[in-house]
N, CA, C and O atoms as a Maestro MAE file, in Angstrom:
{
 s_m_m2io_version
 :::
 2.0.0
}

f_m_ct {
 s_m_title
 :::
 protein
 m_atom[280] {
  # First column is atom index #
  i_m_mmod_type
  r_m_x_coord
  r_m_y_coord
  r_m_z_coord
  i_m_residue_number
  s_m_chain_name
  s_m_pdb_residue_name
  s_m_pdb_atom_name
  i_m_atomic_number
  :::
  1 25 21.948 11.603 34.721 1 A "MET " " N  " 7
  2 3 22.089 11.759 33.294 1 A "MET " " CA " 6
  3 2 21.975 13.242 32.928 1 A "MET " " C  " 6
  4 15 21.405 14.044 33.668 1 A "MET " " O  " 8
  5 25 22.520 13.569 31.795 2 A "MET " " N  " 7
  6 3 22.487 14.951 31.336 2 A "MET " " CA " 6
  7 2 21.410 15.090 30.257 2 A "MET " " C  " 6
  8 15 21.693 14.925 29.070 2 A "MET " " O  " 8
  9 25 20.192 15.389 30.666 3 A "TRP " " N  " 7
  10 3 19.083 15.488 29.729 3 A "TRP " " CA " 6
  11 2 19.159 16.741 28.868 3 A "TRP " " C  " 6
  12 15 18.599 16.758 27.772 3 A "TRP " " O  " 8
  13 25 19.815 17.763 29.318 4 A "ASN " " N  " 7
  14 3 19.910 18.997 28.546 4 A "ASN " " CA " 6
  15 2 21.326 19.259 28.055 4 A "ASN " " C  " 6
  16 15 21.664 20.388 27.699 4 A "ASN " " O  " 8
  17 25 22.140 18.241 28.035 5 A "GLY " " N  " 7
  18 3 23.525 18.403 27.644 5 A "GLY " " CA " 6
  19 2 23.728 18.265 26.150 5 A "GLY " " C  " 6
  20 15 22.764 18.270 25.384 5 A "GLY " " O  " 8
  21 25 24.975 18.141 25.732 6 A "PRO " " N  " 7
  22 3 25.288 18.066 24.301 6 A "PRO " " CA " 6
  23 2 24.787 16.774 23.636 6 A "PRO " " C  " 6
  24 15 24.655 16.727 22.413 6 A "PRO " " O  " 8
  25 25 24.510 15.735 24.422 7 A "MET " " N  " 7
  26 3 24.045 14.474 23.828 7 A "MET " " CA " 6
  27 2 22.576 14.526 23.430 7 A "MET " " C  " 6
  28 15 22.114 13.653 22.696 7 A "MET " " O  " 8
  29 25 21.840 15.516 23.888 8 A "MET " " N  " 7
  30 3 20.422 15.619 23.577 8 A "MET " " CA " 6
  31 2 20.198 15.762 22.067 8 A "MET " " C  " 6
  32 15 19.266 15.168 21.526 8 A "MET " " O  " 8
  33 25 21.020 16.521 21.399 9 A "GLY " " N  " 7
  34 3 20.897 16.689 19.952 9 A "GLY " " CA " 6
  35 2 21.118 15.384 19.204 9 A "GLY " " C  " 6
  36 15 20.431 15.108 18.220 9 A "GLY " " O  " 8
  37 25 22.064 14.586 19.658 10 A "TRP " " N  " 7
  38 3 22.329 13.305 19.014 10 A "TRP " " CA " 6
  39 2 21.175 12.339 19.222 10 A "TRP " " C  " 6
  40 15 20.867 11.538 18.339 10 A "TRP " " O  " 8
  41 25 20.533 12.410 20.383 11 A "MET " " N  " 7
  42 3 19.397 11.528 20.644 11 A "MET " " CA " 6
  43 2 18.276 11.807 19.637 11 A "MET " " C  " 6
  44 15 17.679 10.877 19.094 11 A "MET " " O  " 8
  45 25 17.996 13.084 19.393 12 A "TRP " " N  " 7
  46 3 16.969 13.432 18.420 12 A "TRP " " CA " 6
  47 2 17.389 13.043 17.002 12 A "TRP " " C  " 6
  48 15 16.555 12.605 16.209 12 A "TRP " " O  " 8
  49 25 18.654 13.198 16.683 13 A "THR " " N  " 7
  50 3 19.147 12.853 15.360 13 A "THR " " CA " 6
  51 2 18.995 11.361 15.088 13 A "THR " " C  " 6
  52 15 18.513 10.976 14.023 13 A "THR " " O  " 8
  53 25 19.397 10.520 16.030 14 A "TRP " " N  " 7
  54 3 19.298 9.070 15.846 14 A "TRP " " CA " 6
  55 2 17.844 8.604 15.827 14 A "TRP " " C  " 6
  56 15 17.506 7.670 15.101 14 A "TRP " " O  " 8
  57 25 16.988 9.241 16.612 15 A "SER " " N  " 7
  58 3 15.568 8.887 16.597 15 A "SER " " CA " 6
  59 2 14.962 9.202 15.233 15 A "SER " " C  " 6
  60 15 14.224 8.386 14.680 15 A "SER " " O  " 8
  61 25 15.261 10.353 14.696 16 A "LEU " " N  " 7
  62 3 14.748 10.737 13.385 16 A "LEU " " CA " 6
  63 2 15.297 9.827 12.297 16 A "LEU " " C  " 6
  64 15 14.566 9.427 11.390 16 A "LEU " " O  " 8
  65 25 16.572 9.502 12.382 17 A "LEU " " N  " 7
  66 3 17.173 8.608 11.398 17 A "LEU " " CA " 6
  67 2 16.517 7.223 11.454 17 A "LEU " " C  " 6
  68 15 16.255 6.621 10.413 17 A "LEU " " O  " 8
  69 25 16.252 6.720 12.657 18 A "GLY " " N  " 7
  70 3 15.580 5.425 12.796 18 A "GLY " " CA " 6
  71 2 14.185 5.440 12.206 18 A "GLY " " C  " 6
  72 15 13.769 4.470 11.572 18 A "GLY " " O  " 8
  73 25 13.460 6.528 12.405 19 A "LEU " " N  " 7
  74 3 12.124 6.660 11.845 19 A "LEU " " CA " 6
  75 2 12.174 6.686 10.318 19 A "LEU " " C  " 6
  76 15 11.344 6.062 9.657 19 A "LEU " " O  " 8
  77 25 13.133 7.398 9.766 20 A "LEU " " N  " 7
  78 3 13.278 7.449 8.303 20 A "LEU " " CA " 6
  79 2 13.620 6.082 7.717 20 A "LEU " " C  " 6
  80 15 13.120 5.718 6.653 20 A "LEU " " O  " 8
  81 25 14.461 5.331 8.403 21 A "VAL " " N  " 7
  82 3 14.808 3.985 7.936 21 A "VAL " " CA " 6
  83 2 13.572 3.087 7.969 21 A "VAL " " C  " 6
  84 15 13.341 2.322 7.032 21 A "VAL " " O  " 8
  85 25 12.784 3.171 9.024 22 A "LEU " " N  " 7
  86 3 11.567 2.370 9.141 22 A "LEU " " CA " 6
  87 2 10.576 2.718 8.033 22 A "LEU " " C  " 6
  88 15 10.004 1.819 7.417 22 A "LEU " " O  " 8
  89 25 10.366 3.995 7.772 23 A "LEU " " N  " 7
  90 3 9.470 4.409 6.695 23 A "LEU " " CA " 6
  91 2 9.986 3.946 5.335 23 A "LEU " " C  " 6
  92 15 9.202 3.560 4.468 23 A "LEU " " O  " 8
  93 25 11.296 3.987 5.152 24 A "GLY " " N  " 7
  94 3 11.882 3.509 3.906 24 A "GLY " " CA " 6
  95 2 11.655 2.017 3.706 24 A "GLY " " C  " 6
  96 15 11.408 1.578 2.583 24 A "GLY " " O  " 8
  97 25 11.734 1.239 4.765 25 A "LEU " " N  " 7
  98 3 11.486 -0.200 4.663 25 A "LEU " " CA " 6
  99 2 10.027 -0.491 4.317 25 A "LEU " " C  " 6
  100 15 9.743 -1.375 3.509 25 A "LEU " " O  " 8
  101 25 9.116 0.241 4.916 26 A "VAL " " N  " 7
  102 3 7.697 0.067 4.597 26 A "VAL " " CA " 6
  103 2 7.446 0.400 3.133 26 A "VAL " " C  " 6
  104 15 6.741 -0.335 2.442 26 A "VAL " " O  " 8
  105 25 8.010 1.488 2.661 27 A "TRP " " N  " 7
  106 3 7.864 1.879 1.262 27 A "TRP " " CA " 6
  107 2 8.420 0.794 0.336 27 A "TRP " " C  " 6
  108 15 7.807 0.465 -0.680 27 A "TRP " " O  " 8
  109 25 9.580 0.244 0.692 28 A "LEU " " N  " 7
  110 3 10.217 -0.784 -0.121 28 A "LEU " " CA " 6
  111 2 9.357 -2.041 -0.204 28 A "LEU " " C  " 6
  112 15 9.248 -2.646 -1.270 28 A "LEU " " O  " 8
  113 25 8.753 -2.434 0.900 29 A "VAL " " N  " 7
  114 3 7.894 -3.618 0.897 29 A "VAL " " CA " 6
  115 2 6.713 -3.406 -0.045 29 A "VAL " " C  " 6
  116 15 6.373 -4.305 -0.815 29 A "VAL " " O  " 8
  117 25 6.085 -2.237 0.003 30 A "PHE " " N  " 7
  118 3 4.965 -1.978 -0.891 30 A "PHE " " CA " 6
  119 2 5.402 -1.958 -2.346 30 A "PHE " " C  " 6
  120 15 4.664 -2.428 -3.212 30 A "PHE " " O  " 8
  121 25 6.562 -1.435 -2.632 31 A "ARG " " N  " 7
  122 3 7.045 -1.402 -4.015 31 A "ARG " " CA " 6
  123 2 7.371 -2.806 -4.524 31 A "ARG " " C  " 6
  124 15 7.125 -3.110 -5.692 31 A "ARG " " O  " 8
  125 25 7.918 -3.660 -3.669 32 A "LEU " " N  " 7
  126 3 8.297 -5.009 -4.093 32 A "LEU " " CA " 6
  127 2 7.097 -5.931 -4.241 32 A "LEU " " C  " 6
  128 15 7.177 -6.928 -4.959 32 A "LEU " " O  " 8
  129 25 5.985 -5.622 -3.576 33 A "THR " " N  " 7
  130 3 4.801 -6.467 -3.704 33 A "THR " " CA " 6
  131 2 4.027 -6.161 -4.970 33 A "THR " " C  " 6
  132 15 3.098 -6.896 -5.307 33 A "THR " " O  " 8
  133 25 4.379 -5.102 -5.682 34 A "GLY " " N  " 7
  134 3 3.750 -4.816 -6.954 34 A "GLY " " CA " 6
  135 2 2.587 -3.853 -6.889 34 A "GLY " " C  " 6
  136 15 1.984 -3.567 -7.923 34 A "GLY " " O  " 8
  137 25 2.251 -3.349 -5.739 35 A "TYR " " N  " 7
  138 3 1.151 -2.399 -5.616 35 A "TYR " " CA " 6
  139 2 1.700 -1.003 -5.439 35 A "TYR " " C  " 6
  140 15 2.284 -0.698 -4.399 35 A "TYR " " O  " 8
  141 25 1.527 -0.143 -6.437 36 A "PRO " " N  " 7
  142 3 1.945 1.245 -6.240 36 A "PRO " " CA " 6
  143 2 1.055 1.914 -5.196 36 A "PRO " " C  " 6
  144 15 -0.062 1.460 -4.946 36 A "PRO " " O  " 8
  145 25 1.536 2.963 -4.602 37 A "ALA " " N  " 7
  146 3 0.792 3.638 -3.545 37 A "ALA " " CA " 6
  147 2 -0.568 4.082 -4.054 37 A "ALA " " C  " 6
  148 15 -0.670 4.709 -5.108 37 A "ALA " " O  " 8
  149 25 -1.600 3.759 -3.313 38 A "GLY " " N  " 7
  150 3 -2.953 4.171 -3.641 38 A "GLY " " CA " 6
  151 2 -3.621 3.354 -4.724 38 A "GLY " " C  " 6
  152 15 -4.689 3.737 -5.201 38 A "GLY " " O  " 8
  153 25 -3.036 2.248 -5.128 39 A "ALA " " N  " 7
  154 3 -3.627 1.466 -6.206 39 A "ALA " " CA " 6
  155 2 -3.952 0.041 -5.792 39 A "ALA " " C  " 6
  156 15 -3.935 -0.856 -6.635 39 A "ALA " " O  " 8
  157 25 -4.243 -0.189 -4.542 40 A "LEU " " N  " 7
  158 3 -4.612 -1.523 -4.109 40 A "LEU " " CA " 6
  159 2 -5.988 -1.862 -4.677 40 A "LEU " " C  " 6
  160 15 -6.914 -1.058 -4.571 40 A "LEU " " O  " 8
  161 25 -6.131 -3.043 -5.278 41 A "PRO " " N  " 7
  162 3 -7.421 -3.381 -5.882 41 A "PRO " " CA " 6
  163 2 -8.486 -3.603 -4.811 41 A "PRO " " C  " 6
  164 15 -8.209 -4.161 -3.750 41 A "PRO " " O  " 8
  165 25 -9.700 -3.162 -5.103 42 A "SER " " N  " 7
  166 3 -10.784 -3.372 -4.158 42 A "SER " " CA " 6
  167 2 -11.232 -4.823 -4.235 42 A "SER " " C  " 6
  168 15 -11.015 -5.495 -5.243 42 A "SER " " O  " 8
  169 25 -11.847 -5.293 -3.186 43 A "SER " " N  " 7
  170 3 -12.299 -6.676 -3.178 43 A "SER " " CA " 6
  171 2 -13.423 -6.882 -4.189 43 A "SER " " C  " 6
  172 15 -13.509 -7.945 -4.805 43 A "SER " " O  " 8
  173 25 -14.298 -5.868 -4.371 44 A "ALA " " N  " 7
  174 3 -15.388 -5.995 -5.339 44 A "ALA " " CA " 6
  175 2 -14.838 -6.118 -6.759 44 A "ALA " " C  " 6
  176 15 -15.330 -6.926 -7.545 44 A "ALA " " O  " 8
  177 25 -13.846 -5.340 -7.082 45 A "ARG " " N  " 7
  178 3 -13.235 -5.400 -8.426 45 A "ARG " " CA " 6
  179 2 -12.543 -6.740 -8.639 45 A "ARG " " C  " 6
  180 15 -12.623 -7.322 -9.721 45 A "ARG " " O  " 8
  181 25 -11.873 -7.221 -7.617 46 A "ARG " " N  " 7
  182 3 -11.179 -8.505 -7.724 46 A "ARG " " CA " 6
  183 2 -12.183 -9.644 -7.942 46 A "ARG " " C  " 6
  184 15 -11.947 -10.534 -8.759 46 A "ARG " " O  " 8
  185 25 -13.297 -9.613 -7.212 47 A "ILE " " N  " 7
  186 3 -14.323 -10.644 -7.364 47 A "ILE " " CA " 6
  187 2 -14.928 -10.581 -8.757 47 A "ILE " " C  " 6
  188 15 -15.157 -11.616 -9.382 47 A "ILE " " O  " 8
  189 25 -15.189 -9.370 -9.251 48 A "LEU " " N  " 7
  190 3 -15.732 -9.212 -10.594 48 A "LEU " " CA " 6
  191 2 -14.766 -9.759 -11.640 48 A "LEU " " C  " 6
  192 15 -15.185 -10.443 -12.574 48 A "LEU " " O  " 8
  193 25 -13.490 -9.463 -11.490 49 A "ASP " " N  " 7
  194 3 -12.477 -9.986 -12.423 49 A "ASP " " CA " 6
  195 2 -12.443 -11.515 -12.397 49 A "ASP " " C  " 6
  196 15 -12.329 -12.155 -13.443 49 A "ASP " " O  " 8
  197 25 -12.542 -12.091 -11.211 50 A "GLU " " N  " 7
  198 3 -12.509 -13.549 -11.085 50 A "GLU " " CA " 6
  199 2 -13.742 -14.185 -11.731 50 A "GLU " " C  " 6
  200 15 -13.630 -15.213 -12.399 50 A "GLU " " O  " 8
  201 25 -14.904 -13.586 -11.537 51 A "ARG " " N  " 7
  202 3 -16.125 -14.125 -12.145 51 A "ARG " " CA " 6
  203 2 -16.042 -14.075 -13.666 51 A "ARG " " C  " 6
  204 15 -16.473 -15.008 -14.344 51 A "ARG " " O  " 8
  205 25 -15.492 -12.994 -14.200 52 A "TYR " " N  " 7
  206 3 -15.332 -12.883 -15.654 52 A "TYR " " CA " 6
  207 2 -14.320 -13.916 -16.161 52 A "TYR " " C  " 6
  208 15 -14.531 -14.533 -17.205 52 A "TYR " " O  " 8
  209 25 -13.252 -14.096 -15.440 53 A "ALA " " N  " 7
  210 3 -12.227 -15.057 -15.850 53 A "ALA " " CA " 6
  211 2 -12.762 -16.492 -15.831 53 A "ALA " " C  " 6
  212 15 -12.358 -17.308 -16.660 53 A "ALA " " O  " 8
  213 25 -13.656 -16.807 -14.906 54 A "ARG " " N  " 7
  214 3 -14.228 -18.152 -14.836 54 A "ARG " " CA " 6
  215 2 -15.347 -18.360 -15.856 54 A "ARG " " C  " 6
  216 15 -15.805 -19.485 -16.055 54 A "ARG " " O  " 8
  217 25 -15.788 -17.275 -16.503 55 A "GLY " " N  " 7
  218 3 -16.844 -17.390 -17.499 55 A "GLY " " CA " 6
  219 2 -18.243 -17.320 -16.913 55 A "GLY " " C  " 6
  220 15 -19.212 -17.663 -17.591 55 A "GLY " " O  " 8
  221 25 -18.366 -16.885 -15.676 56 A "GLU " " N  " 7
  222 3 -19.682 -16.788 -15.050 56 A "GLU " " CA " 6
  223 2 -20.502 -15.626 -15.613 56 A "GLU " " C  " 6
  224 15 -21.732 -15.677 -15.610 56 A "GLU " " O  " 8
  225 25 -19.828 -14.584 -16.093 57 A "ILE " " N  " 7
  226 3 -20.509 -13.453 -16.699 57 A "ILE " " CA " 6
  227 2 -19.846 -13.155 -18.039 57 A "ILE " " C  " 6
  228 15 -18.662 -13.430 -18.232 57 A "ILE " " O  " 8
  229 25 -20.617 -12.593 -18.955 58 A "ASP " " N  " 7
  230 3 -20.065 -12.273 -20.268 58 A "ASP " " CA " 6
  231 2 -19.418 -10.882 -20.252 58 A "ASP " " C  " 6
  232 15 -19.453 -10.173 -19.247 58 A "ASP " " O  " 8
  233 25 -18.829 -10.516 -21.393 59 A "GLU " " N  " 7
  234 3 -18.082 -9.260 -21.455 59 A "GLU " " CA " 6
  235 2 -18.979 -8.039 -21.242 59 A "GLU " " C  " 6
  236 15 -18.589 -7.081 -20.575 59 A "GLU " " O  " 8
  237 25 -20.177 -8.084 -21.810 60 A "GLU " " N  " 7
  238 3 -21.101 -6.960 -21.648 60 A "GLU " " CA " 6
  239 2 -21.463 -6.756 -20.172 60 A "GLU " " C  " 6
  240 15 -21.452 -5.630 -19.674 60 A "GLU " " O  " 8
  241 25 -21.782 -7.848 -19.483 61 A "GLU " " N  " 7
  242 3 -22.119 -7.761 -18.060 61 A "GLU " " CA " 6
  243 2 -20.914 -7.291 -17.249 61 A "GLU " " C  " 6
  244 15 -21.050 -6.495 -16.319 61 A "GLU " " O  " 8
  245 25 -19.742 -7.790 -17.610 62 A "TYR " " N  " 7
  246 3 -18.515 -7.385 -16.918 62 A "TYR " " CA " 6
  247 2 -18.296 -5.879 -17.038 62 A "TYR " " C  " 6
  248 15 -18.031 -5.202 -16.044 62 A "TYR " " O  " 8
  249 25 -18.408 -5.359 -18.260 63 A "ARG " " N  " 7
  250 3 -18.191 -3.924 -18.475 63 A "ARG " " CA " 6
  251 2 -19.242 -3.078 -17.753 63 A "ARG " " C  " 6
  252 15 -18.917 -2.026 -17.202 63 A "ARG " " O  " 8
  253 25 -20.490 -3.527 -17.751 64 A "ARG " " N  " 7
  254 3 -21.549 -2.778 -17.077 64 A "ARG " " CA " 6
  255 2 -21.303 -2.713 -15.569 64 A "ARG " " C  " 6
  256 15 -21.422 -1.653 -14.954 64 A "ARG " " O  " 8
  257 25 -20.962 -3.848 -14.992 65 A "ARG " " N  " 7
  258 3 -20.720 -3.886 -13.545 65 A "ARG " " CA " 6
  259 2 -19.438 -3.137 -13.167 65 A "ARG " " C  " 6
  260 15 -19.379 -2.487 -12.124 65 A "ARG " " O  " 8
  261 25 -18.436 -3.230 -14.001 66 A "ARG " " N  " 7
  262 3 -17.192 -2.520 -13.725 66 A "ARG " " CA " 6
  263 2 -17.409 -1.000 -13.751 66 A "ARG " " C  " 6
  264 15 -16.846 -0.269 -12.937 66 A "ARG " " O  " 8
  265 25 -18.230 -0.542 -14.694 67 A "ALA " " N  " 7
  266 3 -18.553 0.880 -14.753 67 A "ALA " " CA " 6
  267 2 -19.330 1.311 -13.506 67 A "ALA " " C  " 6
  268 15 -19.191 2.443 -13.042 67 A "ALA " " O  " 8
  269 25 -20.142 0.405 -12.974 68 A "GLY " " N  " 7
  270 3 -20.902 0.714 -11.761 68 A "GLY " " CA " 6
  271 2 -20.032 0.811 -10.526 68 A "GLY " " C  " 6
  272 15 -20.415 1.458 -9.552 68 A "GLY " " O  " 8
  273 25 -18.863 0.180 -10.546 69 A "LEU " " N  " 7
  274 3 -17.952 0.259 -9.392 69 A "LEU " " CA " 6
  275 2 -17.228 1.596 -9.342 69 A "LEU " " C  " 6
  276 15 -16.712 1.987 -8.295 69 A "LEU " " O  " 8
  277 25 -17.190 2.288 -10.452 70 A "GLY " " N  " 7
  278 3 -16.583 3.623 -10.437 70 A "GLY " " CA " 6
  279 2 -15.243 3.616 -10.966 70 A "GLY " " C  " 6
  280 15 -14.596 4.662 -11.022 70 A "GLY " " O  " 8
  :::
 }
 m_bond[279] {
  # First column is bond index #
  i_m_from
  i_m_to
  i_m_order
  :::
  1 1 2 1
  2 2 3 1
  3 3 4 2
  4 3 5 1
  5 5 6 1
  6 6 7 1
  7 7 8 2
  8 7 9 1
  9 9 10 1
  10 10 11 1
  11 11 12 2
  12 11 13 1
  13 13 14 1
  14 14 15 1
  15 15 16 2
  16 15 17 1
  17 17 18 1
  18 18 19 1
  19 19 20 2
  20 19 21 1
  21 21 22 1
  22 22 23 1
  23 23 24 2
  24 23 25 1
  25 25 26 1
  26 26 27 1
  27 27 28 2
  28 27 29 1
  29 29 30 1
  30 30 31 1
  31 31 32 2
  32 31 33 1
  33 33 34 1
  34 34 35 1
  35 35 36 2
  36 35 37 1
  37 37 38 1
  38 38 39 1
  39 39 40 2
  40 39 41 1
  41 41 42 1
  42 42 43 1
  43 43 44 2
  44 43 45 1
  45 45 46 1
  46 46 47 1
  47 47 48 2
  48 47 49 1
  49 49 50 1
  50 50 51 1
  51 51 52 2
  52 51 53 1
  53 53 54 1
  54 54 55 1
  55 55 56 2
  56 55 57 1
  57 57 58 1
  58 58 59 1
  59 59 60 2
  60 59 61 1
  61 61 62 1
  62 62 63 1
  63 63 64 2
  64 63 65 1
  65 65 66 1
  66 66 67 1
  67 67 68 2
  68 67 69 1
  69 69 70 1
  70 70 71 1
  71 71 72 2
  72 71 73 1
  73 73 74 1
  74 74 75 1
  75 75 76 2
  76 75 77 1
  77 77 78 1
  78 78 79 1
  79 79 80 2
  80 79 81 1
  81 81 82 1
  82 82 83 1
  83 83 84 2
  84 83 85 1
  85 85 86 1
  86 86 87 1
  87 87 88 2
  88 87 89 1
  89 89 90 1
  90 90 91 1
  91 91 92 2
  92 91 93 1
  93 93 94 1
  94 94 95 1
  95 95 96 2
  96 95 97 1
  97 97 98 1
  98 98 99 1
  99 99 100 2
  100 99 101 1
  101 101 102 1
  102 102 103 1
  103 103 104 2
  104 103 105 1
  105 105 106 1
  106 106 107 1
  107 107 108 2
  108 107 109 1
  109 109 110 1
  110 110 111 1
  111 111 112 2
  112 111 113 1
  113 113 114 1
  114 114 115 1
  115 115 116 2
  116 115 117 1
  117 117 118 1
  118 118 119 1
  119 119 120 2
  120 119 121 1
  121 121 122 1
  122 122 123 1
  123 123 124 2
  124 123 125 1
  125 125 126 1
  126 126 127 1
  127 127 128 2
  128 127 129 1
  129 129 130 1
  130 130 131 1
  131 131 132 2
  132 131 133 1
  133 133 134 1
  134 134 135 1
  135 135 136 2
  136 135 137 1
  137 137 138 1
  138 138 139 1
  139 139 140 2
  140 139 141 1
  141 141 142 1
  142 142 143 1
  143 143 144 2
  144 143 145 1
  145 145 146 1
  146 146 147 1
  147 147 148 2
  148 147 149 1
  149 149 150 1
  150 150 151 1
  151 151 152 2
  152 151 153 1
  153 153 154 1
  154 154 155 1
  155 155 156 2
  156 155 157 1
  157 157 158 1
  158 158 159 1
  159 159 160 2
  160 159 161 1
  161 161 162 1
  162 162 163 1
  163 163 164 2
  164 163 165 1
  165 165 166 1
  166 166 167 1
  167 167 168 2
  168 167 169 1
  169 169 170 1
  170 170 171 1
  171 171 172 2
  172 171 173 1
  173 173 174 1
  174 174 175 1
  175 175 176 2
  176 175 177 1
  177 177 178 1
  178 178 179 1
  179 179 180 2
  180 179 181 1
  181 181 182 1
  182 182 183 1
  183 183 184 2
  184 183 185 1
  185 185 186 1
  186 186 187 1
  187 187 188 2
  188 187 189 1
  189 189 190 1
  190 190 191 1
  191 191 192 2
  192 191 193 1
  193 193 194 1
  194 194 195 1
  195 195 196 2
  196 195 197 1
  197 197 198 1
  198 198 199 1
  199 199 200 2
  200 199 201 1
  201 201 202 1
  202 202 203 1
  203 203 204 2
  204 203 205 1
  205 205 206 1
  206 206 207 1
  207 207 208 2
  208 207 209 1
  209 209 210 1
  210 210 211 1
  211 211 212 2
  212 211 213 1
  213 213 214 1
  214 214 215 1
  215 215 216 2
  216 215 217 1
  217 217 218 1
  218 218 219 1
  219 219 220 2
  220 219 221 1
  221 221 222 1
  222 222 223 1
  223 223 224 2
  224 223 225 1
  225 225 226 1
  226 226 227 1
  227 227 228 2
  228 227 229 1
  229 229 230 1
  230 230 231 1
  231 231 232 2
  232 231 233 1
  233 233 234 1
  234 234 235 1
  235 235 236 2
  236 235 237 1
  237 237 238 1
  238 238 239 1
  239 239 240 2
  240 239 241 1
  241 241 242 1
  242 242 243 1
  243 243 244 2
  244 243 245 1
  245 245 246 1
  246 246 247 1
  247 247 248 2
  248 247 249 1
  249 249 250 1
  250 250 251 1
  251 251 252 2
  252 251 253 1
  253 253 254 1
  254 254 255 1
  255 255 256 2
  256 255 257 1
  257 257 258 1
  258 258 259 1
  259 259 260 2
  260 259 261 1
  261 261 262 1
  262 262 263 1
  263 263 264 2
  264 263 265 1
  265 265 266 1
  266 266 267 1
  267 267 268 2
  268 267 269 1
  269 269 270 1
  270 270 271 1
  271 271 272 2
  272 271 273 1
  273 273 274 1
  274 274 275 1
  275 275 276 2
  276 275 277 1
  277 277 278 1
  278 278 279 1
  279 279 280 2
  :::
 }
}
């Protein structure tokens, strides 16, 4: 095989293109699931929201605990 021949440039080009396509697909999946980058809800926040929705805690307690989560 010709490892240093003219086809070497094409090998790098196709590898880079494949990597870009893969990264684009990952980005698309995150966008379609509804979570913008860096905004995945924490499990503690989700549990707090669920407890408030079920009526286990009142609004004052919800706001106090939510402020404590940061």
